[in-house]
JSON list of C-alpha atoms in Angstrom, two decimals:
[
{"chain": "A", "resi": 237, "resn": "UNK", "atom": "CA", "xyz": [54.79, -47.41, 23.17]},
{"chain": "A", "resi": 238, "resn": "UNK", "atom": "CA", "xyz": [54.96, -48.03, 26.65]},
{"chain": "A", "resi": 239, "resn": "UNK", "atom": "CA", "xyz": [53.36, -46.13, 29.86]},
{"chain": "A", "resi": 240, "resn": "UNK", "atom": "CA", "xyz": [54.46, -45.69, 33.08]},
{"chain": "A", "resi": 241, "resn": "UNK", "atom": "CA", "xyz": [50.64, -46.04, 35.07]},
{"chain": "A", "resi": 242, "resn": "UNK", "atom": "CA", "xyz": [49.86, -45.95, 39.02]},
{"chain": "A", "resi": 243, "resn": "UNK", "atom": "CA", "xyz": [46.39, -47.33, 40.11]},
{"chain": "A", "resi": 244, "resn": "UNK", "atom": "CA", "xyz": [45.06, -46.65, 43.83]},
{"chain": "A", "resi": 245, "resn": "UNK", "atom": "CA", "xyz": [43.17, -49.98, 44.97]},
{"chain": "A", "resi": 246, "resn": "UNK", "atom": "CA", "xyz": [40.48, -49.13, 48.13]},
{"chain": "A", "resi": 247, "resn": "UNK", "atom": "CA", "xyz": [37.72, -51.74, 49.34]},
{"chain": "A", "resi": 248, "resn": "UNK", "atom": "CA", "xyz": [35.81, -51.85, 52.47]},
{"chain": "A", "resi": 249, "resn": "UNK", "atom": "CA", "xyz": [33.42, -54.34, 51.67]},
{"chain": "A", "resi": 250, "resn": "UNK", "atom": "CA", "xyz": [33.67, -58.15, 51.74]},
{"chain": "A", "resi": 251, "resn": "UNK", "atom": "CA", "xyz": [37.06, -58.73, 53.11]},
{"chain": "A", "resi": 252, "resn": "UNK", "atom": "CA", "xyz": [38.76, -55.86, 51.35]},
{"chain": "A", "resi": 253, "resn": "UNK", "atom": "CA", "xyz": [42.15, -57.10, 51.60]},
{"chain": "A", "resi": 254, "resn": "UNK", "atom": "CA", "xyz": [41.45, -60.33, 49.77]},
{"chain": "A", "resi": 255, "resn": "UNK", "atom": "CA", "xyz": [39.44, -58.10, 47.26]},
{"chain": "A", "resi": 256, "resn": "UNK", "atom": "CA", "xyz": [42.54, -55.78, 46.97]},
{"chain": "A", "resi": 257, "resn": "UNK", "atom": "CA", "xyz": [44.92, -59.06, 46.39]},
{"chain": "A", "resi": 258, "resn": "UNK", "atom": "CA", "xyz": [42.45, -60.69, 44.17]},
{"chain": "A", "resi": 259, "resn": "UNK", "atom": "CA", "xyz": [42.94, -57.20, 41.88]},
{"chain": "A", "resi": 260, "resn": "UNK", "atom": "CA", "xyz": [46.52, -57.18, 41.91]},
{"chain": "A", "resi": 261, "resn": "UNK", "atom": "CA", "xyz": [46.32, -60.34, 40.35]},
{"chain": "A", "resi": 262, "resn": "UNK", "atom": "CA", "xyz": [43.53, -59.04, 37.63]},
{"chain": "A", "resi": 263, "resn": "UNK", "atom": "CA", "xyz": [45.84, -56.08, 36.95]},
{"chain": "A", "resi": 264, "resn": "UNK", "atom": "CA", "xyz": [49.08, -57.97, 36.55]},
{"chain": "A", "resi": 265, "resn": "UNK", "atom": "CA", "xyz": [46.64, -60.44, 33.94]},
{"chain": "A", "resi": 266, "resn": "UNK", "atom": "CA", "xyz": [45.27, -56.89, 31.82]},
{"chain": "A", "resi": 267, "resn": "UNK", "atom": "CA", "xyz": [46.70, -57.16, 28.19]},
{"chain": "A", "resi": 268, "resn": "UNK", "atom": "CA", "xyz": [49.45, -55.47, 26.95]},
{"chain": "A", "resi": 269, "resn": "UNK", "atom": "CA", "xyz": [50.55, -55.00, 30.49]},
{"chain": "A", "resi": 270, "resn": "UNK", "atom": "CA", "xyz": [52.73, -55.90, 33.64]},
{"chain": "A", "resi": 271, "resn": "UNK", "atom": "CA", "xyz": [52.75, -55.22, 36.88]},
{"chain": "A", "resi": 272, "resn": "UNK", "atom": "CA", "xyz": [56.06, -53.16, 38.00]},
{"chain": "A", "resi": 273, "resn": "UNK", "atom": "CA", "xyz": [55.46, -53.14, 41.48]},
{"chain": "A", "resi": 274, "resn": "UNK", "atom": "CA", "xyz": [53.06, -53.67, 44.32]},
{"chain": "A", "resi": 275, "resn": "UNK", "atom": "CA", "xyz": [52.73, -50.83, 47.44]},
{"chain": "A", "resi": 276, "resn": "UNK", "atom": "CA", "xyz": [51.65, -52.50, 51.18]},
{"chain": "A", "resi": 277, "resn": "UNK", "atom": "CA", "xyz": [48.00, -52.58, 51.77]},
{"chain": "A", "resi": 278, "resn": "UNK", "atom": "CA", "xyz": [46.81, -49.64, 54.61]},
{"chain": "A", "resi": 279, "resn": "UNK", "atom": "CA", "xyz": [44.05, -49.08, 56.19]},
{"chain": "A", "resi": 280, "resn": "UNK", "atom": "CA", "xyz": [42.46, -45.49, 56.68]},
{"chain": "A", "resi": 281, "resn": "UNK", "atom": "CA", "xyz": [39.14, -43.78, 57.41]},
{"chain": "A", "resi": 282, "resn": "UNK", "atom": "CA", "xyz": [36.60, -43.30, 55.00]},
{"chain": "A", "resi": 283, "resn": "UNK", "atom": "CA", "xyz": [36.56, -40.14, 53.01]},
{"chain": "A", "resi": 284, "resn": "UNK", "atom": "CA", "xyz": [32.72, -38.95, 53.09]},
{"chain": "A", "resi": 285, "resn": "UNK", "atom": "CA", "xyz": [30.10, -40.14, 54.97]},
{"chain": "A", "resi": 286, "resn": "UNK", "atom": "CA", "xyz": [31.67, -42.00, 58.44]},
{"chain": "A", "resi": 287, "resn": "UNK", "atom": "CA", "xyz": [29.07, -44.46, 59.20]},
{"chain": "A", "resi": 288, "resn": "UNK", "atom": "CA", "xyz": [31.21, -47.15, 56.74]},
{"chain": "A", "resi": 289, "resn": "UNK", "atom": "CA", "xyz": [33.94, -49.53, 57.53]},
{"chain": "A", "resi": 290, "resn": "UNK", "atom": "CA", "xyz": [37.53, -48.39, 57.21]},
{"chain": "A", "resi": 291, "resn": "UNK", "atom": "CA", "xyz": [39.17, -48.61, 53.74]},
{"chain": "A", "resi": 292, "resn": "UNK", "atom": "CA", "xyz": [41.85, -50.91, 52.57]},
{"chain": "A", "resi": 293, "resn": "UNK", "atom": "CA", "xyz": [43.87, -49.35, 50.02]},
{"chain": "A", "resi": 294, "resn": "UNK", "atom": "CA", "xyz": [46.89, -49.72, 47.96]},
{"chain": "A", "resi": 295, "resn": "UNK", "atom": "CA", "xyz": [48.86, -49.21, 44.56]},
{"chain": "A", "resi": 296, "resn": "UNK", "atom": "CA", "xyz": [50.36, -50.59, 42.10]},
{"chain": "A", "resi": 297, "resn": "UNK", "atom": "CA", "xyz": [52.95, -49.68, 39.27]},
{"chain": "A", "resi": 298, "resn": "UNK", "atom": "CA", "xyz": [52.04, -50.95, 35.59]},
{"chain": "A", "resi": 299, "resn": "UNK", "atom": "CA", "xyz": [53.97, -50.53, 32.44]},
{"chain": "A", "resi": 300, "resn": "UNK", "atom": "CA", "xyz": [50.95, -51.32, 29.82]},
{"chain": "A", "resi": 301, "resn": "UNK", "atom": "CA", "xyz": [50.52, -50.37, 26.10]},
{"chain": "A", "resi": 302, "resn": "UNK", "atom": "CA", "xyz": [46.89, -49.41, 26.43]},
{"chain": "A", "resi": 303, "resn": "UNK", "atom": "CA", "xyz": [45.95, -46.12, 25.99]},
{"chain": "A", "resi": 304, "resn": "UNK", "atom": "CA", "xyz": [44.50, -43.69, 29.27]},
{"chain": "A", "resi": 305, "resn": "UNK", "atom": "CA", "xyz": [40.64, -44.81, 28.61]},
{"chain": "A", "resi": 306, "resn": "UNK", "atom": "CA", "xyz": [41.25, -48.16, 27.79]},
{"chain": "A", "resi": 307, "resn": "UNK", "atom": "CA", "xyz": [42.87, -48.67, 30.60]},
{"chain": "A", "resi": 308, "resn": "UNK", "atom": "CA", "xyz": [39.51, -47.09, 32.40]},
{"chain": "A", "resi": 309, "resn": "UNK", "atom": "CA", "xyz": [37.55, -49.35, 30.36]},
{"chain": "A", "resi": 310, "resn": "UNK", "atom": "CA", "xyz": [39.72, -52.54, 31.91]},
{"chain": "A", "resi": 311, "resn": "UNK", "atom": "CA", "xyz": [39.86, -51.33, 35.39]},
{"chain": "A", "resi": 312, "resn": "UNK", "atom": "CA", "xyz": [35.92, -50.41, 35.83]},
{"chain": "A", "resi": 313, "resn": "UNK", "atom": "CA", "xyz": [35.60, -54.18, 33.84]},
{"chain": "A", "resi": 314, "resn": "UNK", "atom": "CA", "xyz": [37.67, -55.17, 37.17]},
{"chain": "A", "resi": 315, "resn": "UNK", "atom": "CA", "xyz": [35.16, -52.97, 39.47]},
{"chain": "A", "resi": 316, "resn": "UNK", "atom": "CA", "xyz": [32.01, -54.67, 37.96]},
{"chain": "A", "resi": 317, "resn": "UNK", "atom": "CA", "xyz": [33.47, -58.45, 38.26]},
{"chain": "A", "resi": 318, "resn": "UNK", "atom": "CA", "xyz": [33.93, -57.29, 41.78]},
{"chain": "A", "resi": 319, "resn": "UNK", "atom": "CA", "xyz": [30.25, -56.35, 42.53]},
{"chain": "A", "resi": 320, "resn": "UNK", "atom": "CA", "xyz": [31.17, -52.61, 42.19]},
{"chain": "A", "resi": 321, "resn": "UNK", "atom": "CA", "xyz": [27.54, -50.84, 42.70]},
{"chain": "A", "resi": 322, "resn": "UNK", "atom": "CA", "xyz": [27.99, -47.22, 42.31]},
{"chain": "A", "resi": 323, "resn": "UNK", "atom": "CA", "xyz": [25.24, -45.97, 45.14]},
{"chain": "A", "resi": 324, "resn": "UNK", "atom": "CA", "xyz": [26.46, -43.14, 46.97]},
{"chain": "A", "resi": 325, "resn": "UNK", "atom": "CA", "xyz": [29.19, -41.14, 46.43]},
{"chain": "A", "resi": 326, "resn": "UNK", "atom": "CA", "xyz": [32.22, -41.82, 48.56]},
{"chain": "A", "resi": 327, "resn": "UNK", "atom": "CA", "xyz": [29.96, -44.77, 50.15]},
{"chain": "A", "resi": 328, "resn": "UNK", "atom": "CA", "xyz": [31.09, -47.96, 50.56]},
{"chain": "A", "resi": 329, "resn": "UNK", "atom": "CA", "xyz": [32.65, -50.29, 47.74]},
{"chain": "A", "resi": 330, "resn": "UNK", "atom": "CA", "xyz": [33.47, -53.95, 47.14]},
{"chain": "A", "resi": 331, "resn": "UNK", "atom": "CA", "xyz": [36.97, -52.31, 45.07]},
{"chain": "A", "resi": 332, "resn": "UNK", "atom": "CA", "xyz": [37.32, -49.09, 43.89]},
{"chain": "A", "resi": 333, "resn": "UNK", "atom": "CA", "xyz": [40.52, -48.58, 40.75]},
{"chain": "A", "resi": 334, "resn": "UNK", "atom": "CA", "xyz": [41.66, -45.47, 40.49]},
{"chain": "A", "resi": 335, "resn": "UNK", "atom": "CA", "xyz": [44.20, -44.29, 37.44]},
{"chain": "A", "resi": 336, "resn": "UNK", "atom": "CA", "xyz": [46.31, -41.97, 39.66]},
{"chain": "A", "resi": 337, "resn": "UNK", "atom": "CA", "xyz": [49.00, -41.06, 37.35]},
{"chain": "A", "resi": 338, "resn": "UNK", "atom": "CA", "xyz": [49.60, -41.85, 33.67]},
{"chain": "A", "resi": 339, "resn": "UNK", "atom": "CA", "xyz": [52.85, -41.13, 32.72]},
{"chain": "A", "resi": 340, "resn": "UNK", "atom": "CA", "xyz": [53.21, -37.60, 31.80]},
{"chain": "A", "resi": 341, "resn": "UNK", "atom": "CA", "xyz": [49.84, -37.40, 30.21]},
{"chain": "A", "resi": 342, "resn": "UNK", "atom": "CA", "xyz": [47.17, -35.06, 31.74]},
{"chain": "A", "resi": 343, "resn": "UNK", "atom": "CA", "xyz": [43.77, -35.21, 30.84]},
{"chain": "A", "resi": 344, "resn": "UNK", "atom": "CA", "xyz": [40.62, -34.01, 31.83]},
{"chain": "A", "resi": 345, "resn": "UNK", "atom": "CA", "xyz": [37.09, -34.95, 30.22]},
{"chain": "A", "resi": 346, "resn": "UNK", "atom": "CA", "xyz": [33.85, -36.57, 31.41]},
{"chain": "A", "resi": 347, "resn": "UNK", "atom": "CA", "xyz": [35.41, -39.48, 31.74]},
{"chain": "A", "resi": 348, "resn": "UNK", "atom": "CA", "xyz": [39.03, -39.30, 33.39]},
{"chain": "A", "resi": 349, "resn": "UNK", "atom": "CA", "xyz": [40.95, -36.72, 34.76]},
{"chain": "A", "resi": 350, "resn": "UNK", "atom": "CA", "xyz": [44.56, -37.58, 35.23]},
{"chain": "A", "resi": 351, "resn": "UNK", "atom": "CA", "xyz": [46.41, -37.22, 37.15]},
{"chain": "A", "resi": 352, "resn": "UNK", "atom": "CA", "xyz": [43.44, -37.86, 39.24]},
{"chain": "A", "resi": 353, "resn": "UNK", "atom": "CA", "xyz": [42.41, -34.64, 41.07]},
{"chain": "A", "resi": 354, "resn": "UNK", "atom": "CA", "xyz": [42.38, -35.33, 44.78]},
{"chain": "A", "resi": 355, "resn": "UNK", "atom": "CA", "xyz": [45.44, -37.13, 44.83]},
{"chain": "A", "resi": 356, "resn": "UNK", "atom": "CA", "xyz": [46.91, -34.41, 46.69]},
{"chain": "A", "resi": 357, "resn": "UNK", "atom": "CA", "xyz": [44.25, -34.53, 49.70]},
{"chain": "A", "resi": 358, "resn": "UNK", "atom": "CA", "xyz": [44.69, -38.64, 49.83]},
{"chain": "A", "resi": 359, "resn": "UNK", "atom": "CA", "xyz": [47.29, -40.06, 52.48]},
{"chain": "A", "resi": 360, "resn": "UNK", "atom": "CA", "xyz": [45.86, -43.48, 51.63]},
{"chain": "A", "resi": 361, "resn": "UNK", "atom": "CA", "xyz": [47.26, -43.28, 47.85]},
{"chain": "A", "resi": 362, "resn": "UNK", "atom": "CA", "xyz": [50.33, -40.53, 48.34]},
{"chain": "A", "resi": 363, "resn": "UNK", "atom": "CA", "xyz": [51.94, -43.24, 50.93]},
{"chain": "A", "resi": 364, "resn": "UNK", "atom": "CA", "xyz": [51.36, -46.58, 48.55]},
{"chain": "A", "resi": 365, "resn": "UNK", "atom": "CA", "xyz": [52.53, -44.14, 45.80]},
{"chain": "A", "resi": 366, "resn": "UNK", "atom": "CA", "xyz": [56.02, -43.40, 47.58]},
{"chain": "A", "resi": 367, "resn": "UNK", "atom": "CA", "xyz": [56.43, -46.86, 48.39]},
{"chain": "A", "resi": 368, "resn": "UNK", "atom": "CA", "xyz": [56.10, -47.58, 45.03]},
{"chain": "A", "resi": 369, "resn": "UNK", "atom": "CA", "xyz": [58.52, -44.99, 43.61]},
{"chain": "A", "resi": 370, "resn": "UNK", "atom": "CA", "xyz": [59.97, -43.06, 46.04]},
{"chain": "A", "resi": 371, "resn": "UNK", "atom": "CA", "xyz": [60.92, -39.97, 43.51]},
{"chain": "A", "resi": 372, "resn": "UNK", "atom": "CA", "xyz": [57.85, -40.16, 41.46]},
{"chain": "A", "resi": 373, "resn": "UNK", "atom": "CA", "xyz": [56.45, -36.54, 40.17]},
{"chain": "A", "resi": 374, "resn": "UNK", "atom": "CA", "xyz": [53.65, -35.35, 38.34]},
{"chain": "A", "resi": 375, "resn": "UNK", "atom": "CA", "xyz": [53.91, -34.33, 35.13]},
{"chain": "A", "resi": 376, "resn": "UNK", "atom": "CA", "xyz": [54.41, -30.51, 36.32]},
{"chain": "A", "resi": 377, "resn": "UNK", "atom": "CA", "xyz": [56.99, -31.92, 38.52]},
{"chain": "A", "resi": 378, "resn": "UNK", "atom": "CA", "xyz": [55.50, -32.11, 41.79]},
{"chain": "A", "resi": 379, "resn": "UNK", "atom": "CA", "xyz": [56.90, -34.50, 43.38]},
{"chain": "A", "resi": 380, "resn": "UNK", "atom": "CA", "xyz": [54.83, -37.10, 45.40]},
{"chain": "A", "resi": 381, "resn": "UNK", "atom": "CA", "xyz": [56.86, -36.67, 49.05]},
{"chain": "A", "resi": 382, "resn": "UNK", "atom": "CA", "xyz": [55.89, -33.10, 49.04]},
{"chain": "A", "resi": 383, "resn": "UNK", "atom": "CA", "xyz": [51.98, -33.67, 48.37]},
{"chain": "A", "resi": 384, "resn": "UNK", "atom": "CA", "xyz": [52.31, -36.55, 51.04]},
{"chain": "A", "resi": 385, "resn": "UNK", "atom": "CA", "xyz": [54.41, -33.88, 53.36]},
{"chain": "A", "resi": 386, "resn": "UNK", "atom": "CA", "xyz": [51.16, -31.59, 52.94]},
{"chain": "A", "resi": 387, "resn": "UNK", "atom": "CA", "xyz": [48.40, -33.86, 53.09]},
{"chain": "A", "resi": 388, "resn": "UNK", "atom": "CA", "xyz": [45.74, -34.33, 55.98]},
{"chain": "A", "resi": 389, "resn": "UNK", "atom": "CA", "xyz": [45.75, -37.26, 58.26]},
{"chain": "A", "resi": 390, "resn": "UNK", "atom": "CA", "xyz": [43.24, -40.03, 57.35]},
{"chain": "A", "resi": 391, "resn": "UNK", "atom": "CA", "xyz": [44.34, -41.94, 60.14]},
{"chain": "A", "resi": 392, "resn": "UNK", "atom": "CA", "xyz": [46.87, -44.43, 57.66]},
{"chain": "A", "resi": 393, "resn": "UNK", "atom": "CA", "xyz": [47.94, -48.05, 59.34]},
{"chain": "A", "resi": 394, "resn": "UNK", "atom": "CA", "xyz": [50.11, -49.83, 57.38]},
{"chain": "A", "resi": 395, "resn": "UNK", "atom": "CA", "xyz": [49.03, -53.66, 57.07]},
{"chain": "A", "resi": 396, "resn": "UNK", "atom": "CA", "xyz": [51.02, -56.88, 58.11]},
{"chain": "A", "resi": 397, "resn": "UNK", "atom": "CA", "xyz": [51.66, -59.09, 54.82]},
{"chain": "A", "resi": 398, "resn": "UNK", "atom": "CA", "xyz": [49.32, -62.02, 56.86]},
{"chain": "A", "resi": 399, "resn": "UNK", "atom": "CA", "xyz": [46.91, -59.90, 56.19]},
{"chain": "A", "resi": 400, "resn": "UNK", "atom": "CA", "xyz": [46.68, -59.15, 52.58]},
{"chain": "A", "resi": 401, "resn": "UNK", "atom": "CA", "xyz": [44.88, -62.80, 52.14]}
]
C-alpha cells in the first residue's frame, strides 16, 4: 500500500539551497518511493533564536510504501549525511526533514507526531505545501489554504529557479 507523504526541507547552513536540491534528489532515490512533486524554494526568518541566517525551505510530495517511522528513520539518515548536528533547538542546521503530513494517518509518540504539530504556525511549509497541492487537508479536514490564511508572517520570499543550485 501506497502513502500520500509531504516533507518540509529548511537549511541555513552551507549554501542551503544547494543542500535543499541535493535532498530532493536523496528523497526522490529513498526505496519504495517517488517523488510526486517539488514546491519552490523560499526564504524566511528563523523561528527561535534571531542571531542565525535566514532559512531556505521547501516541500516535496512522495508516494512511498514505507511505513510513518521508517520513513523518519530514512529522512534523519538524510539529516546525518548532511552534517545535521542537533545543538540548539531551533538553531541553525545544515538540512532539517520534516514529515508534515502522512496521508490520513495521525500519530503522536516520542518519536513523530504527524501531522507535525506546528504546521499551522509555519508560513515557510503551509506556502510550499499549497504549491504542492493546492486542496490538500489534514486528516480532520482542515484544509491547508485556511491554516496558511491564519498563519503569522515569517517574512516568506519566494526564490528564483537560478537559485536553487
Amino acid at each position: 500500500m501506497r502513502t500520500d507523504a509531504f516533507i518540509g526541507l529548511g537549511s541555513n547552513l552551507q549554501e542551503p539551497a544547494a543542500q535543499l536540491a541535493r535532498a530532493v534528489a536523496e528523497l526522490a532515490a529513498l526505496p519504495d518511493t517517488t517523488l510526486i512533486a517539488q514546491a519552490p524554494f523560499y526564504t524566511s526568518s528563523p523561528v527561535g533564536p534571531q542571531d542565525q541566517p535566514d532559512f531556505v525551505n521547501g516541500a516535496v510530495w512522495l508516494s512511498t510504501g514505507l511505513e510513518p517511522h521508517a520513513l523518519l528513520d530514512q529522512l534523519q539518515a538524510i539529516e546525518q549525511a548532511h552534517g545535521r548536528e542537533r545543538l540548539s533547538h531551533w538553531g541553525p542546521r545544515t538540512l532539517d526533514l520534516d514529515l508534515l503530513i502522512f496521508g490520513n494517518h495521525v500519530l503522536n509518540d516520542d518519536r513523530l507526531s504527524v501531522p507535525h504539530r506546528e504546521l499551522p504556525n509555519r508560513d515557510f511549509a503551509l506556502q510550499p505545501l499549497l504549491d504542492l497541492k493546492p486542496d490538500l487537508t489534514l486528516p480532520n479536514g482542515t484544509a491547508i489554504a485556511a491554516l496558511r490564511a491564519q498563519c503569522p508572517d515569517n517574512r516568506l520570499r519566494r526564490l528564483l529557479p537560478p537559485d536553487y543550485s
